[in-house]
Amino acid sequence: MSEKIDLGKIELDGLIHQPARLKILTLLYAVDEGDVVFIKRKTGLTWGNISSHVSKLEDGKMILVTKEIVNKKMRTTLKMTEEGRKAFEDYRKELKKVIEYNN
Amino acid sequence: MTEEQEIYREYNQDGLNELFIGSMLILNAGLFVEPLMSGIIVAIMLIFGVKIYERLKLKITEPRLGYVKFQTETGKSVFFGLVLFFSIILTITALVLIVISNDPGETDNWYKMAPFFYGLVMIGPSSELVKKSGLKQYWLIAAYAMSQGAIITLITLNNESYGKYDGLVIDLLIMGTVFVAVGIVFLVKFVKIPVMEDE
Protein backbone atom coordinates (compact mmCIF):
# COMPACT_ATOMS: atom_id res chain seq x y z
CA MET A 1 0.00 0.00 0.00
CA SER A 2 1.33 3.43 -0.93
CA GLU A 3 2.13 6.20 1.55
CA LYS A 4 -1.00 7.85 2.97
CA ILE A 5 -1.53 11.32 1.54
CA ASP A 6 -2.59 14.02 3.99
CA LEU A 7 -4.96 16.31 2.10
CA GLY A 8 -4.46 19.03 4.67
CA LYS A 9 -0.81 19.29 3.76
CA ILE A 10 -1.37 19.66 0.05
CA GLU A 11 -0.75 23.24 -1.03
CA LEU A 12 -1.87 24.21 -4.53
CA ASP A 13 -0.50 27.61 -5.53
CA GLY A 14 -3.57 29.83 -6.00
CA LEU A 15 -1.87 31.90 -8.70
CA ILE A 16 -1.29 28.82 -10.84
CA HIS A 17 -4.49 26.97 -9.89
CA GLN A 18 -6.78 28.83 -12.30
CA PRO A 19 -7.70 27.28 -15.67
CA ALA A 20 -6.52 30.10 -17.95
CA ARG A 21 -3.27 30.73 -16.05
CA LEU A 22 -2.60 27.01 -15.80
CA LYS A 23 -2.90 26.71 -19.60
CA ILE A 24 -0.58 29.67 -20.16
CA LEU A 25 2.04 28.33 -17.74
CA THR A 26 1.81 24.79 -19.14
CA LEU A 27 2.69 26.17 -22.58
CA LEU A 28 5.45 28.45 -21.36
CA TYR A 29 6.97 25.63 -19.32
CA ALA A 30 7.38 23.59 -22.54
CA VAL A 31 9.33 26.28 -24.41
CA ASP A 32 12.01 28.86 -23.72
CA GLU A 33 9.70 31.75 -24.64
CA GLY A 34 6.65 32.42 -26.77
CA ASP A 35 4.49 35.36 -27.81
CA VAL A 36 0.84 36.05 -27.05
CA VAL A 37 -0.25 34.95 -30.56
CA PHE A 38 1.13 31.50 -29.76
CA ILE A 39 -0.67 31.53 -26.40
CA LYS A 40 -3.94 32.64 -28.00
CA ARG A 41 -3.77 29.98 -30.69
CA LYS A 42 -3.04 27.17 -28.26
CA THR A 43 -5.40 28.17 -25.44
CA GLY A 44 -8.30 29.75 -27.33
CA LEU A 45 -8.46 32.55 -24.75
CA THR A 46 -9.53 36.06 -25.76
CA TRP A 47 -7.00 38.90 -25.94
CA GLY A 48 -8.62 40.48 -22.88
CA ASN A 49 -8.36 37.27 -20.89
CA ILE A 50 -4.76 36.74 -21.90
CA SER A 51 -3.87 40.31 -21.00
CA SER A 52 -5.45 40.10 -17.56
CA HIS A 53 -3.92 36.72 -16.64
CA VAL A 54 -0.52 37.64 -18.04
CA SER A 55 -0.54 40.74 -15.82
CA LYS A 56 -1.32 38.59 -12.77
CA LEU A 57 1.45 36.13 -13.62
CA GLU A 58 3.87 38.99 -14.20
CA ASP A 59 2.95 40.58 -10.88
CA GLY A 60 3.50 37.22 -9.21
CA LYS A 61 6.99 37.08 -10.81
CA MET A 62 6.06 33.86 -12.61
CA ILE A 63 6.77 35.26 -16.07
CA LEU A 64 8.71 38.06 -17.74
CA VAL A 65 6.93 40.13 -20.38
CA THR A 66 8.87 41.84 -23.16
CA LYS A 67 7.39 44.10 -25.82
CA GLU A 68 9.30 44.85 -29.02
CA ILE A 69 8.61 45.92 -32.58
CA VAL A 70 9.36 43.07 -34.99
CA ASN A 71 8.54 43.26 -38.69
CA LYS A 72 6.65 46.56 -38.07
CA LYS A 73 4.36 44.84 -35.56
CA MET A 74 4.30 44.70 -31.78
CA ARG A 75 5.47 41.36 -30.42
CA THR A 76 4.70 40.61 -26.78
CA THR A 77 6.95 37.81 -25.61
CA LEU A 78 6.38 35.80 -22.45
CA LYS A 79 9.10 33.84 -20.68
CA MET A 80 8.81 31.83 -17.51
CA THR A 81 11.15 32.97 -14.75
CA GLU A 82 13.29 30.49 -12.80
CA GLU A 83 11.01 31.22 -9.84
CA GLY A 84 8.00 30.48 -12.03
CA ARG A 85 9.47 27.18 -13.25
CA LYS A 86 10.16 26.10 -9.67
CA ALA A 87 6.64 27.09 -8.55
CA PHE A 88 5.10 25.25 -11.51
CA GLU A 89 7.11 22.08 -10.77
CA ASP A 90 6.02 22.25 -7.11
CA TYR A 91 2.42 22.76 -8.22
CA ARG A 92 2.57 19.66 -10.43
CA LYS A 93 3.91 17.57 -7.54
CA GLU A 94 1.11 18.75 -5.29
CA LEU A 95 -1.52 18.18 -7.98
CA LYS A 96 -0.19 14.66 -8.49
CA LYS A 97 -0.84 13.96 -4.80
CA VAL A 98 -4.46 15.11 -5.24
CA ILE A 99 -4.90 12.82 -8.23
CA GLU A 100 -3.33 9.88 -6.40
CA TYR A 101 -5.41 10.43 -3.24
CA ASN A 102 -8.38 8.38 -4.42
CA ASN A 103 -6.38 5.80 -6.36
CA MET B 1 4.16 12.82 -26.74
CA THR B 2 5.08 15.76 -24.52
CA GLU B 3 3.73 19.28 -24.95
CA GLU B 4 7.18 20.46 -26.08
CA GLN B 5 7.34 17.76 -28.77
CA GLU B 6 3.88 18.67 -30.03
CA ILE B 7 4.79 22.37 -30.28
CA TYR B 8 8.07 21.49 -31.99
CA ARG B 9 6.18 19.41 -34.54
CA GLU B 10 3.75 22.23 -35.28
CA TYR B 11 6.59 24.68 -35.91
CA ASN B 12 8.33 22.32 -38.30
CA GLN B 13 5.38 21.70 -40.58
CA ASP B 14 6.20 24.84 -42.59
CA GLY B 15 8.80 23.04 -44.72
CA LEU B 16 11.36 25.81 -44.20
CA ASN B 17 13.84 23.49 -42.49
CA GLU B 18 13.70 21.10 -45.42
CA LEU B 19 14.08 23.97 -47.89
CA PHE B 20 17.02 25.38 -45.92
CA ILE B 21 18.80 22.03 -45.57
CA GLY B 22 18.15 21.17 -49.22
CA SER B 23 19.51 24.52 -50.42
CA MET B 24 22.57 24.14 -48.22
CA LEU B 25 23.25 20.65 -49.60
CA ILE B 26 22.97 21.90 -53.19
CA LEU B 27 25.27 24.87 -52.42
CA ASN B 28 27.62 22.47 -50.66
CA ALA B 29 27.83 20.47 -53.89
CA GLY B 30 28.85 23.71 -55.60
CA LEU B 31 31.95 23.85 -53.37
CA PHE B 32 33.25 20.71 -55.05
CA VAL B 33 32.19 21.63 -58.58
CA GLU B 34 33.76 25.08 -58.55
CA PRO B 35 36.28 25.50 -55.67
CA LEU B 36 37.14 29.03 -56.82
CA MET B 37 33.62 30.11 -55.88
CA SER B 38 33.86 28.53 -52.43
CA GLY B 39 34.27 31.88 -50.63
CA ILE B 40 31.08 33.27 -52.15
CA ILE B 41 29.20 30.00 -51.61
CA VAL B 42 30.20 29.77 -47.94
CA ALA B 43 29.22 33.43 -47.46
CA ILE B 44 25.81 32.75 -49.03
CA MET B 45 25.37 29.67 -46.86
CA LEU B 46 26.43 31.14 -43.54
CA ILE B 47 25.28 34.75 -43.79
CA PHE B 48 22.45 35.01 -46.29
CA GLY B 49 21.15 31.46 -45.79
CA VAL B 50 20.46 31.95 -42.10
CA LYS B 51 19.15 35.51 -42.64
CA ILE B 52 16.77 34.38 -45.37
CA TYR B 53 15.62 31.44 -43.22
CA GLU B 54 14.92 33.73 -40.25
CA ARG B 55 13.14 36.24 -42.48
CA LEU B 56 10.91 33.51 -43.95
CA LYS B 57 10.10 32.17 -40.47
CA LEU B 58 9.10 35.70 -39.49
CA LYS B 59 6.99 36.30 -42.59
CA ILE B 60 5.42 32.87 -43.04
CA THR B 61 5.42 30.87 -39.81
CA GLU B 62 5.04 33.52 -37.13
CA PRO B 63 1.82 35.15 -38.43
CA ARG B 64 0.18 31.72 -38.53
CA LEU B 65 1.48 30.04 -35.40
CA GLY B 66 2.96 32.85 -33.32
CA TYR B 67 6.54 33.22 -32.12
CA VAL B 68 8.21 30.47 -30.11
CA LYS B 69 11.80 29.93 -29.05
CA PHE B 70 12.61 26.38 -28.04
CA GLN B 71 14.84 25.39 -25.19
CA THR B 72 18.30 24.45 -26.36
CA GLU B 73 20.86 22.15 -24.90
CA THR B 74 24.31 23.60 -24.51
CA GLY B 75 27.50 22.82 -22.67
CA LYS B 76 30.18 20.19 -22.47
CA SER B 77 27.89 17.16 -22.79
CA VAL B 78 26.69 18.33 -26.26
CA PHE B 79 30.28 18.99 -27.38
CA PHE B 80 31.55 15.62 -26.17
CA GLY B 81 28.50 13.92 -27.66
CA LEU B 82 29.33 15.42 -31.07
CA VAL B 83 33.02 14.49 -30.79
CA LEU B 84 32.08 10.92 -29.87
CA PHE B 85 29.51 10.72 -32.68
CA PHE B 86 31.94 11.93 -35.36
CA SER B 87 34.71 9.68 -34.01
CA ILE B 88 32.44 6.65 -34.31
CA ILE B 89 31.24 7.39 -37.84
CA LEU B 90 34.77 8.25 -39.02
CA THR B 91 35.97 4.92 -37.64
CA ILE B 92 33.10 3.05 -39.33
CA THR B 93 33.83 4.84 -42.64
CA ALA B 94 37.54 3.98 -42.38
CA LEU B 95 36.77 0.33 -41.58
CA VAL B 96 34.32 0.05 -44.50
CA LEU B 97 36.92 1.66 -46.79
CA ILE B 98 39.53 -0.91 -45.75
CA VAL B 99 37.06 -3.78 -46.30
CA ILE B 100 35.51 -2.81 -49.64
CA SER B 101 38.23 -0.78 -51.37
CA ASN B 102 40.79 -2.35 -53.69
CA ASP B 103 43.30 0.29 -52.59
CA PRO B 104 42.56 1.87 -49.18
CA GLY B 105 45.84 3.80 -49.32
CA GLU B 106 44.74 5.78 -52.39
CA THR B 107 43.53 9.22 -51.21
CA ASP B 108 40.94 9.50 -54.02
CA ASN B 109 39.17 6.52 -52.45
CA TRP B 110 38.89 8.42 -49.17
CA TYR B 111 37.01 11.19 -50.98
CA LYS B 112 34.83 8.59 -52.69
CA MET B 113 33.74 7.38 -49.24
CA ALA B 114 32.24 10.83 -48.54
CA PRO B 115 28.64 9.90 -49.60
CA PHE B 116 28.74 6.94 -47.20
CA PHE B 117 30.11 9.23 -44.49
CA TYR B 118 27.43 11.89 -45.16
CA GLY B 119 24.77 9.20 -44.91
CA LEU B 120 26.04 8.21 -41.48
CA VAL B 121 26.22 11.89 -40.47
CA MET B 122 22.47 12.15 -41.09
CA ILE B 123 21.87 9.80 -38.14
CA GLY B 124 22.69 12.81 -35.94
CA PRO B 125 20.02 15.23 -37.24
CA SER B 126 17.51 12.36 -37.54
CA SER B 127 17.93 11.31 -33.95
CA GLU B 128 17.70 14.95 -32.83
CA LEU B 129 14.46 15.39 -34.79
CA VAL B 130 13.00 12.16 -33.35
CA LYS B 131 13.90 13.32 -29.85
CA LYS B 132 12.50 16.81 -30.30
CA SER B 133 9.31 15.89 -32.17
CA GLY B 134 8.57 12.43 -30.79
CA LEU B 135 8.03 11.25 -34.39
CA LYS B 136 9.88 8.06 -35.27
CA GLN B 137 9.31 8.80 -38.99
CA TYR B 138 12.33 11.11 -38.89
CA TRP B 139 14.53 7.99 -38.83
CA LEU B 140 13.54 7.66 -42.51
CA ILE B 141 15.83 10.63 -43.30
CA ALA B 142 18.84 8.72 -41.93
CA ALA B 143 17.72 5.50 -43.62
CA TYR B 144 17.35 7.29 -46.97
CA ALA B 145 20.65 9.19 -46.67
CA MET B 146 22.56 6.07 -45.63
CA SER B 147 21.09 3.93 -48.42
CA GLN B 148 21.78 6.56 -51.07
CA GLY B 149 25.28 7.25 -49.71
CA ALA B 150 26.15 3.57 -49.59
CA ILE B 151 24.87 2.95 -53.15
CA ILE B 152 26.76 5.93 -54.61
CA THR B 153 29.94 4.95 -52.76
CA LEU B 154 29.67 1.37 -54.01
CA ILE B 155 29.22 2.57 -57.61
CA THR B 156 32.09 5.07 -57.60
CA LEU B 157 34.64 3.58 -55.20
CA ASN B 158 36.54 1.12 -57.34
CA ASN B 159 35.68 2.78 -60.62
CA GLU B 160 38.40 5.05 -62.00
CA SER B 161 36.05 6.68 -64.49
CA TYR B 162 34.61 8.68 -61.60
CA GLY B 163 36.52 11.65 -60.21
CA LYS B 164 37.14 11.84 -56.48
CA TYR B 165 34.29 14.36 -55.91
CA ASP B 166 31.77 12.99 -58.43
CA GLY B 167 29.98 10.67 -56.01
CA LEU B 168 29.77 13.33 -53.35
CA VAL B 169 28.44 15.96 -55.76
CA ILE B 170 25.78 13.55 -57.08
CA ASP B 171 24.85 12.54 -53.52
CA LEU B 172 24.52 16.16 -52.34
CA LEU B 173 22.58 17.24 -55.41
CA ILE B 174 20.08 14.36 -55.21
CA MET B 175 19.61 14.70 -51.45
CA GLY B 176 19.37 18.49 -51.72
CA THR B 177 16.77 18.26 -54.48
CA VAL B 178 14.71 15.74 -52.48
CA PHE B 179 14.79 18.02 -49.41
CA VAL B 180 13.83 21.09 -51.47
CA ALA B 181 10.95 19.20 -53.12
CA VAL B 182 9.65 17.95 -49.74
CA GLY B 183 10.05 21.48 -48.35
CA ILE B 184 8.01 23.00 -51.17
CA VAL B 185 5.19 20.45 -50.67
CA PHE B 186 5.09 21.19 -46.91
CA LEU B 187 5.27 24.95 -47.49
CA VAL B 188 2.41 24.97 -50.02
CA LYS B 189 0.29 23.03 -47.51
CA PHE B 190 1.36 25.26 -44.62
CA VAL B 191 0.50 28.62 -46.24
CA LYS B 192 -3.12 27.47 -46.43
CA ILE B 193 -3.30 27.88 -42.64
CA PRO B 194 -4.98 31.25 -42.02
CA VAL B 195 -2.95 34.10 -40.53
CA MET B 196 -3.81 34.82 -36.87
CA GLU B 197 -5.39 38.18 -36.00
CA ASP B 198 -3.12 40.68 -34.26
CA GLU B 199 -3.25 41.32 -30.52
PDB file of C-alpha atoms in Angstrom, chain A residues 8-95:
ATOM      1  CA  GLY A   8      -4.460  19.033   4.667  1.00  0.00           C
ATOM      2  CA  LYS A   9      -0.808  19.287   3.761  1.00  0.00           C
ATOM      3  CA  ILE A  10      -1.371  19.664   0.049  1.00  0.00           C
ATOM      4  CA  GLU A  11      -0.755  23.244  -1.034  1.00  0.00           C
ATOM      5  CA  LEU A  12      -1.866  24.206  -4.526  1.00  0.00           C
ATOM      6  CA  ASP A  13      -0.504  27.614  -5.526  1.00  0.00           C
ATOM      7  CA  GLY A  14      -3.574  29.835  -6.005  1.00  0.00           C
ATOM      8  CA  LEU A  15      -1.873  31.899  -8.702  1.00  0.00           C
ATOM      9  CA  ILE A  16      -1.294  28.819 -10.840  1.00  0.00           C
ATOM     10  CA  HIS A  17      -4.490  26.970  -9.887  1.00  0.00           C
ATOM     11  CA  GLN A  18      -6.778  28.830 -12.298  1.00  0.00           C
ATOM     12  CA  PRO A  19      -7.702  27.276 -15.670  1.00  0.00           C
ATOM     13  CA  ALA A  20      -6.519  30.097 -17.946  1.00  0.00           C
ATOM     14  CA  ARG A  21      -3.273  30.729 -16.052  1.00  0.00           C
ATOM     15  CA  LEU A  22      -2.605  27.010 -15.804  1.00  0.00           C
ATOM     16  CA  LYS A  23      -2.903  26.705 -19.597  1.00  0.00           C
ATOM     17  CA  ILE A  24      -0.579  29.669 -20.158  1.00  0.00           C
ATOM     18  CA  LEU A  25       2.045  28.328 -17.744  1.00  0.00           C
ATOM     19  CA  THR A  26       1.809  24.794 -19.142  1.00  0.00           C
ATOM     20  CA  LEU A  27       2.687  26.166 -22.576  1.00  0.00           C
ATOM     21  CA  LEU A  28       5.453  28.450 -21.364  1.00  0.00           C
ATOM     22  CA  TYR A  29       6.969  25.625 -19.325  1.00  0.00           C
ATOM     23  CA  ALA A  30       7.375  23.591 -22.538  1.00  0.00           C
ATOM     24  CA  VAL A  31       9.326  26.281 -24.408  1.00  0.00           C
ATOM     25  CA  ASP A  32      12.005  28.858 -23.719  1.00  0.00           C
ATOM     26  CA  GLU A  33       9.702  31.751 -24.641  1.00  0.00           C
ATOM     27  CA  GLY A  34       6.649  32.422 -26.766  1.00  0.00           C
ATOM     28  CA  ASP A  35       4.492  35.355 -27.807  1.00  0.00           C
ATOM     29  CA  VAL A  36       0.844  36.052 -27.055  1.00  0.00           C
ATOM     30  CA  VAL A  37      -0.245  34.949 -30.556  1.00  0.00           C
ATOM     31  CA  PHE A  38       1.132  31.496 -29.762  1.00  0.00           C
ATOM     32  CA  ILE A  39      -0.670  31.533 -26.398  1.00  0.00           C
ATOM     33  CA  LYS A  40      -3.944  32.641 -28.003  1.00  0.00           C
ATOM     34  CA  ARG A  41      -3.767  29.978 -30.694  1.00  0.00           C
ATOM     35  CA  LYS A  42      -3.042  27.172 -28.262  1.00  0.00           C
ATOM     36  CA  THR A  43      -5.397  28.173 -25.444  1.00  0.00           C
ATOM     37  CA  GLY A  44      -8.301  29.754 -27.333  1.00  0.00           C
ATOM     38  CA  LEU A  45      -8.457  32.552 -24.746  1.00  0.00           C
ATOM     39  CA  THR A  46      -9.531  36.060 -25.763  1.00  0.00           C
ATOM     40  CA  TRP A  47      -6.995  38.896 -25.940  1.00  0.00           C
ATOM     41  CA  GLY A  48      -8.621  40.478 -22.885  1.00  0.00           C
ATOM     42  CA  ASN A  49      -8.362  37.266 -20.894  1.00  0.00           C
ATOM     43  CA  ILE A  50      -4.762  36.740 -21.899  1.00  0.00           C
ATOM     44  CA  SER A  51      -3.868  40.313 -20.997  1.00  0.00           C
ATOM     45  CA  SER A  52      -5.455  40.098 -17.556  1.00  0.00           C
ATOM     46  CA  HIS A  53      -3.924  36.717 -16.640  1.00  0.00           C
ATOM     47  CA  VAL A  54      -0.522  37.641 -18.040  1.00  0.00           C
ATOM     48  CA  SER A  55      -0.535  40.738 -15.816  1.00  0.00           C
ATOM     49  CA  LYS A  56      -1.315  38.590 -12.768  1.00  0.00           C
ATOM     50  CA  LEU A  57       1.448  36.129 -13.623  1.00  0.00           C
ATOM     51  CA  GLU A  58       3.872  38.994 -14.204  1.00  0.00           C
ATOM     52  CA  ASP A  59       2.954  40.585 -10.877  1.00  0.00           C
ATOM     53  CA  GLY A  60       3.503  37.218  -9.207  1.00  0.00           C
ATOM     54  CA  LYS A  61       6.992  37.078 -10.807  1.00  0.00           C
ATOM     55  CA  MET A  62       6.065  33.859 -12.611  1.00  0.00           C
ATOM     56  CA  ILE A  63       6.768  35.262 -16.073  1.00  0.00           C
ATOM     57  CA  LEU A  64       8.710  38.059 -17.744  1.00  0.00           C
ATOM     58  CA  VAL A  65       6.925  40.132 -20.384  1.00  0.00           C
ATOM     59  CA  THR A  66       8.873  41.842 -23.164  1.00  0.00           C
ATOM     60  CA  LYS A  67       7.391  44.105 -25.825  1.00  0.00           C
ATOM     61  CA  GLU A  68       9.296  44.846 -29.019  1.00  0.00           C
ATOM     62  CA  ILE A  69       8.614  45.916 -32.582  1.00  0.00           C
ATOM     63  CA  VAL A  70       9.359  43.067 -34.990  1.00  0.00           C
ATOM     64  CA  ASN A  71       8.536  43.256 -38.690  1.00  0.00           C
ATOM     65  CA  LYS A  72       6.652  46.560 -38.072  1.00  0.00           C
ATOM     66  CA  LYS A  73       4.364  44.836 -35.564  1.00  0.00           C
ATOM     67  CA  MET A  74       4.304  44.697 -31.782  1.00  0.00           C
ATOM     68  CA  ARG A  75       5.469  41.359 -30.421  1.00  0.00           C
ATOM     69  CA  THR A  76       4.695  40.612 -26.779  1.00  0.00           C
ATOM     70  CA  THR A  77       6.950  37.814 -25.607  1.00  0.00           C
ATOM     71  CA  LEU A  78       6.377  35.802 -22.447  1.00  0.00           C
ATOM     72  CA  LYS A  79       9.097  33.845 -20.682  1.00  0.00           C
ATOM     73  CA  MET A  80       8.811  31.834 -17.510  1.00  0.00           C
ATOM     74  CA  THR A  81      11.154  32.969 -14.749  1.00  0.00           C
ATOM     75  CA  GLU A  82      13.288  30.493 -12.801  1.00  0.00           C
ATOM     76  CA  GLU A  83      11.011  31.219  -9.838  1.00  0.00           C
ATOM     77  CA  GLY A  84       7.997  30.483 -12.034  1.00  0.00           C
ATOM     78  CA  ARG A  85       9.469  27.183 -13.247  1.00  0.00           C
ATOM     79  CA  LYS A  86      10.159  26.095  -9.670  1.00  0.00           C
ATOM     80  CA  ALA A  87       6.642  27.088  -8.550  1.00  0.00           C
ATOM     81  CA  PHE A  88       5.101  25.245 -11.512  1.00  0.00           C
ATOM     82  CA  GLU A  89       7.105  22.083 -10.769  1.00  0.00           C
ATOM     83  CA  ASP A  90       6.018  22.249  -7.111  1.00  0.00           C
ATOM     84  CA  TYR A  91       2.422  22.759  -8.223  1.00  0.00           C
ATOM     85  CA  ARG A  92       2.574  19.665 -10.432  1.00  0.00           C
ATOM     86  CA  LYS A  93       3.913  17.575  -7.544  1.00  0.00           C
ATOM     87  CA  GLU A  94       1.107  18.752  -5.289  1.00  0.00           C
ATOM     88  CA  LEU A  95      -1.517  18.180  -7.983  1.00  0.00           C
TER      89      LEU A  95
END
